[in-house]
PDB file of C-alpha atoms in Angstrom:
ATOM      1  CA  MET A   1      75.430 -90.848  27.181  1.00 47.00           C
ATOM      2  CA  SER A   2      73.129 -89.582  29.748  1.00 48.00           C
ATOM      3  CA  ASN A   3      73.176 -86.541  31.851  1.00 49.00           C
ATOM      4  CA  SER A   4      71.132 -87.197  34.854  1.00 50.00           C
ATOM      5  CA  SER A   5      71.486 -83.410  36.330  1.00 50.00           C
ATOM      6  CA  VAL A   6      68.470 -82.207  33.713  1.00 49.00           C
ATOM      7  CA  GLY A   7      66.217 -85.300  34.375  1.00 48.00           C
ATOM      8  CA  TRP A   8      64.374 -82.843  37.138  1.00 46.00           C
ATOM      9  CA  LEU A   9      63.419 -80.154  34.209  1.00 43.00           C
ATOM     10  CA  GLU A  10      61.724 -83.060  32.252  1.00 46.00           C
ATOM     11  CA  THR A  11      57.856 -82.497  32.164  1.00 43.00           C
ATOM     12  CA  ARG A  12      56.947 -85.549  30.195  1.00 47.00           C
ATOM     13  CA  GLY A  13      54.005 -83.773  28.496  1.00 49.00           C
ATOM     14  CA  GLU A  14      52.742 -81.881  31.334  1.00 55.00           C
ATOM     15  CA  TRP A  15      53.426 -78.569  32.738  1.00 51.00           C
ATOM     16  CA  PRO A  16      55.296 -78.652  36.408  1.00 51.00           C
ATOM     17  CA  THR A  17      53.107 -77.094  38.618  1.00 59.00           C
ATOM     18  CA  ALA A  18      53.837 -74.698  41.472  1.00 64.00           C
ATOM     19  CA  ALA A  19      50.905 -74.453  43.077  1.00 63.00           C
ATOM     20  CA  PRO A  20      50.702 -75.671  46.780  1.00 81.00           C
ATOM     21  CA  ASN A  21      48.750 -78.521  47.871  1.00 90.00           C
ATOM     22  CA  ARG A  22      45.352 -78.510  49.122  1.00 91.00           C
ATOM     23  CA  VAL A  23      46.512 -79.369  52.756  1.00 93.00           C
ATOM     24  CA  TRP A  24      48.528 -76.085  52.812  1.00 94.00           C
ATOM     25  CA  LEU A  25      45.954 -73.931  51.017  1.00 95.00           C
ATOM     26  CA  LEU A  26      43.230 -75.291  53.619  1.00 96.00           C
ATOM     27  CA  ALA A  27      45.694 -74.520  56.546  1.00 96.00           C
ATOM     28  CA  ILE A  28      46.102 -70.783  55.064  1.00 96.00           C
ATOM     29  CA  LEU A  29      42.326 -70.560  54.891  1.00 97.00           C
ATOM     30  CA  ILE A  30      41.609 -71.810  58.328  1.00 97.00           C
ATOM     31  CA  GLY A  31      44.437 -69.722  59.801  1.00 97.00           C
ATOM     32  CA  GLY A  32      42.950 -66.479  58.303  1.00 98.00           C
ATOM     33  CA  LYS A  33      39.412 -67.485  59.236  1.00 97.00           C
ATOM     34  CA  THR A  34      40.575 -68.326  62.843  1.00 97.00           C
ATOM     35  CA  LEU A  35      42.262 -64.997  63.160  1.00 98.00           C
ATOM     36  CA  ASP A  36      39.027 -63.363  61.848  1.00 97.00           C
ATOM     37  CA  ALA A  37      36.946 -65.293  64.666  1.00 96.00           C
ATOM     38  CA  VAL A  38      39.431 -64.690  67.530  1.00 97.00           C
ATOM     39  CA  SER A  39      39.659 -61.070  66.985  1.00 97.00           C
ATOM     40  CA  THR A  40      35.842 -60.973  66.680  1.00 96.00           C
ATOM     41  CA  ILE A  41      35.223 -62.777  69.880  1.00 96.00           C
ATOM     42  CA  THR A  42      38.157 -60.537  71.549  1.00 96.00           C
ATOM     43  CA  VAL A  43      36.836 -57.118  70.376  1.00 96.00           C
ATOM     44  CA  LEU A  44      33.163 -57.923  71.092  1.00 94.00           C
ATOM     45  CA  HIS A  45      34.099 -59.189  74.822  1.00 95.00           C
ATOM     46  CA  LEU A  46      36.488 -56.253  75.562  1.00 95.00           C
ATOM     47  CA  ARG A  47      34.242 -53.292  73.941  1.00 94.00           C
ATOM     48  CA  ALA A  48      30.546 -52.627  74.574  1.00 91.00           C
ATOM     49  CA  ASP A  49      30.347 -50.008  71.944  1.00 93.00           C
ATOM     50  CA  VAL A  50      31.204 -52.673  69.146  1.00 90.00           C
ATOM     51  CA  PHE A  51      28.946 -54.747  67.313  1.00 89.00           C
ATOM     52  CA  GLU A  52      29.145 -57.624  64.422  1.00 90.00           C
ATOM     53  CA  SER A  53      28.042 -56.180  61.564  1.00 89.00           C
ATOM     54  CA  VAL A  54      27.340 -59.314  59.466  1.00 92.00           C
ATOM     55  CA  TRP A  55      24.137 -60.698  59.752  1.00 95.00           C
ATOM     56  CA  LEU A  56      24.533 -64.205  59.476  1.00 94.00           C
ATOM     57  CA  THR A  57      27.241 -64.322  62.033  1.00 94.00           C
ATOM     58  CA  ARG A  58      25.545 -61.853  64.532  1.00 94.00           C
ATOM     59  CA  THR A  59      22.215 -64.139  64.031  1.00 96.00           C
ATOM     60  CA  LEU A  60      24.450 -67.148  65.025  1.00 96.00           C
ATOM     61  CA  MET A  61      26.153 -65.436  68.016  1.00 96.00           C
ATOM     62  CA  GLU A  62      22.536 -64.601  69.278  1.00 96.00           C
ATOM     63  CA  GLN A  63      21.388 -68.357  69.121  1.00 97.00           C
ATOM     64  CA  PHE A  64      24.678 -70.305  69.877  1.00 97.00           C
ATOM     65  CA  GLY A  65      26.596 -67.628  71.939  1.00 96.00           C
ATOM     66  CA  THR A  66      29.710 -65.686  70.898  1.00 95.00           C
ATOM     67  CA  VAL A  67      31.860 -68.400  70.595  1.00 96.00           C
ATOM     68  CA  GLY A  68      29.678 -70.953  69.136  1.00 97.00           C
ATOM     69  CA  GLY A  69      28.366 -68.565  66.540  1.00 96.00           C
ATOM     70  CA  SER A  70      31.835 -67.486  65.568  1.00 96.00           C
ATOM     71  CA  PHE A  71      32.783 -71.414  65.193  1.00 97.00           C
ATOM     72  CA  LEU A  72      29.580 -71.926  62.981  1.00 97.00           C
ATOM     73  CA  THR A  73      30.529 -69.125  60.881  1.00 97.00           C
ATOM     74  CA  LEU A  74      34.157 -70.393  60.532  1.00 97.00           C
ATOM     75  CA  VAL A  75      32.542 -73.799  59.450  1.00 97.00           C
ATOM     76  CA  PHE A  76      30.340 -72.179  57.173  1.00 97.00           C
ATOM     77  CA  ALA A  77      33.018 -69.824  55.475  1.00 97.00           C
ATOM     78  CA  VAL A  78      35.492 -72.635  55.115  1.00 97.00           C
ATOM     79  CA  VAL A  79      33.132 -75.009  53.482  1.00 98.00           C
ATOM     80  CA  GLY A  80      31.853 -72.195  51.333  1.00 97.00           C
ATOM     81  CA  VAL A  81      35.427 -71.405  49.933  1.00 97.00           C
ATOM     82  CA  VAL A  82      36.340 -75.037  49.624  1.00 96.00           C
ATOM     83  CA  VAL A  83      33.104 -75.634  47.255  1.00 96.00           C
ATOM     84  CA  LEU A  84      33.882 -72.328  45.382  1.00 96.00           C
ATOM     85  CA  ALA A  85      37.839 -73.301  44.981  1.00 94.00           C
ATOM     86  CA  GLU A  86      37.344 -76.930  44.003  1.00 93.00           C
ATOM     87  CA  SER A  87      34.518 -75.975  41.237  1.00 93.00           C
ATOM     88  CA  GLY A  88      37.462 -75.181  38.804  1.00 89.00           C
ATOM     89  CA  LEU A  89      37.340 -78.993  38.489  1.00 89.00           C
ATOM     90  CA  LEU A  90      33.750 -78.949  37.444  1.00 90.00           C
ATOM     91  CA  ILE A  91      34.228 -76.038  35.125  1.00 88.00           C
ATOM     92  CA  GLU A  92      37.024 -77.948  33.367  1.00 87.00           C
ATOM     93  CA  ARG A  93      34.863 -81.019  33.031  1.00 87.00           C
ATOM     94  CA  LEU A  94      31.763 -79.072  31.791  1.00 89.00           C
ATOM     95  CA  PHE A  95      33.442 -77.081  29.090  1.00 85.00           C
ATOM     96  CA  PRO A  96      35.289 -78.035  25.949  1.00 79.00           C
ATOM     97  CA  GLU A  97      39.221 -78.168  26.469  1.00 79.00           C
ATOM     98  CA  SER A  98      39.641 -75.324  24.310  1.00 80.00           C
ATOM     99  CA  TRP A  99      37.545 -72.971  26.721  1.00 83.00           C
ATOM    100  CA  THR A 100      39.492 -73.481  29.717  1.00 82.00           C
ATOM    101  CA  PRO A 101      43.220 -72.973  29.874  1.00 85.00           C
ATOM    102  CA  GLU A 102      45.855 -75.861  30.990  1.00 84.00           C
ATOM    103  CA  GLY A 103      46.109 -75.763  34.637  1.00 84.00           C
ATOM    104  CA  TYR A 104      43.017 -73.648  35.139  1.00 86.00           C
ATOM    105  CA  PRO A 105      41.711 -75.915  38.208  1.00 89.00           C
ATOM    106  CA  ALA A 106      44.899 -75.696  40.365  1.00 88.00           C
ATOM    107  CA  ALA A 107      45.224 -71.830  39.282  1.00 89.00           C
ATOM    108  CA  PHE A 108      41.741 -71.069  40.457  1.00 92.00           C
ATOM    109  CA  ARG A 109      42.068 -73.336  43.544  1.00 93.00           C
ATOM    110  CA  THR A 110      45.109 -71.415  44.569  1.00 93.00           C
ATOM    111  CA  THR A 111      43.600 -68.036  44.092  1.00 94.00           C
ATOM    112  CA  THR A 112      40.834 -68.655  45.612  1.00 96.00           C
ATOM    113  CA  TYR A 113      42.124 -70.069  48.853  1.00 97.00           C
ATOM    114  CA  LEU A 114      44.780 -67.651  49.236  1.00 96.00           C
ATOM    115  CA  ALA A 115      42.681 -64.603  48.477  1.00 98.00           C
ATOM    116  CA  ALA A 116      39.867 -65.969  50.915  1.00 98.00           C
ATOM    117  CA  GLY A 117      42.643 -66.545  53.632  1.00 98.00           C
ATOM    118  CA  ALA A 118      44.335 -63.217  53.140  1.00 98.00           C
ATOM    119  CA  TRP A 119      40.745 -61.373  53.247  1.00 98.00           C
ATOM    120  CA  TYR A 120      40.000 -63.089  56.670  1.00 97.00           C
ATOM    121  CA  GLY A 121      43.319 -62.337  57.855  1.00 97.00           C
ATOM    122  CA  PHE A 122      43.122 -58.835  57.042  1.00 98.00           C
ATOM    123  CA  LEU A 123      39.570 -58.742  58.750  1.00 96.00           C
ATOM    124  CA  GLY A 124      41.320 -60.022  61.748  1.00 97.00           C
ATOM    125  CA  VAL A 125      43.861 -57.543  62.199  1.00 97.00           C
ATOM    126  CA  HIS A 126      41.260 -54.709  61.247  1.00 96.00           C
ATOM    127  CA  ASN A 127      39.020 -55.989  64.181  1.00 95.00           C
ATOM    128  CA  PHE A 128      42.177 -55.952  66.603  1.00 96.00           C
ATOM    129  CA  LEU A 129      42.632 -52.435  65.433  1.00 96.00           C
ATOM    130  CA  TYR A 130      39.209 -51.504  67.365  1.00 94.00           C
ATOM    131  CA  LEU A 131      41.395 -52.094  70.620  1.00 93.00           C
ATOM    132  CA  VAL A 132      44.048 -49.497  69.910  1.00 90.00           C
TER     133      VAL A 132
END
């Protein structure tokens, strides 16, 4: 006798994962950083008494213009977060199995992407508050 209604609970030796896939995580990261970049450009355009406080962004904006510098900062930030988030796989491969918990790369990846996306989103909202 078979009960097919419980088949979806079967793990076959692996833990089911609730981690979002990389595409969704990357979309959240890019969305948060885009909000930050757009708010930076908008505030710098509308307010003369505000300046960019991050040295790299300020330098890139001086060299490539406000939009170009913000775009390059977006690219550098996204690439940096992706490298950091995916380093969980390297850690799992370099260290013995007993040193890394099961599911570590997915958990580290998810936490890193979501934390960075939320931080950049927070910065974007904070920047827009300069217009109030």
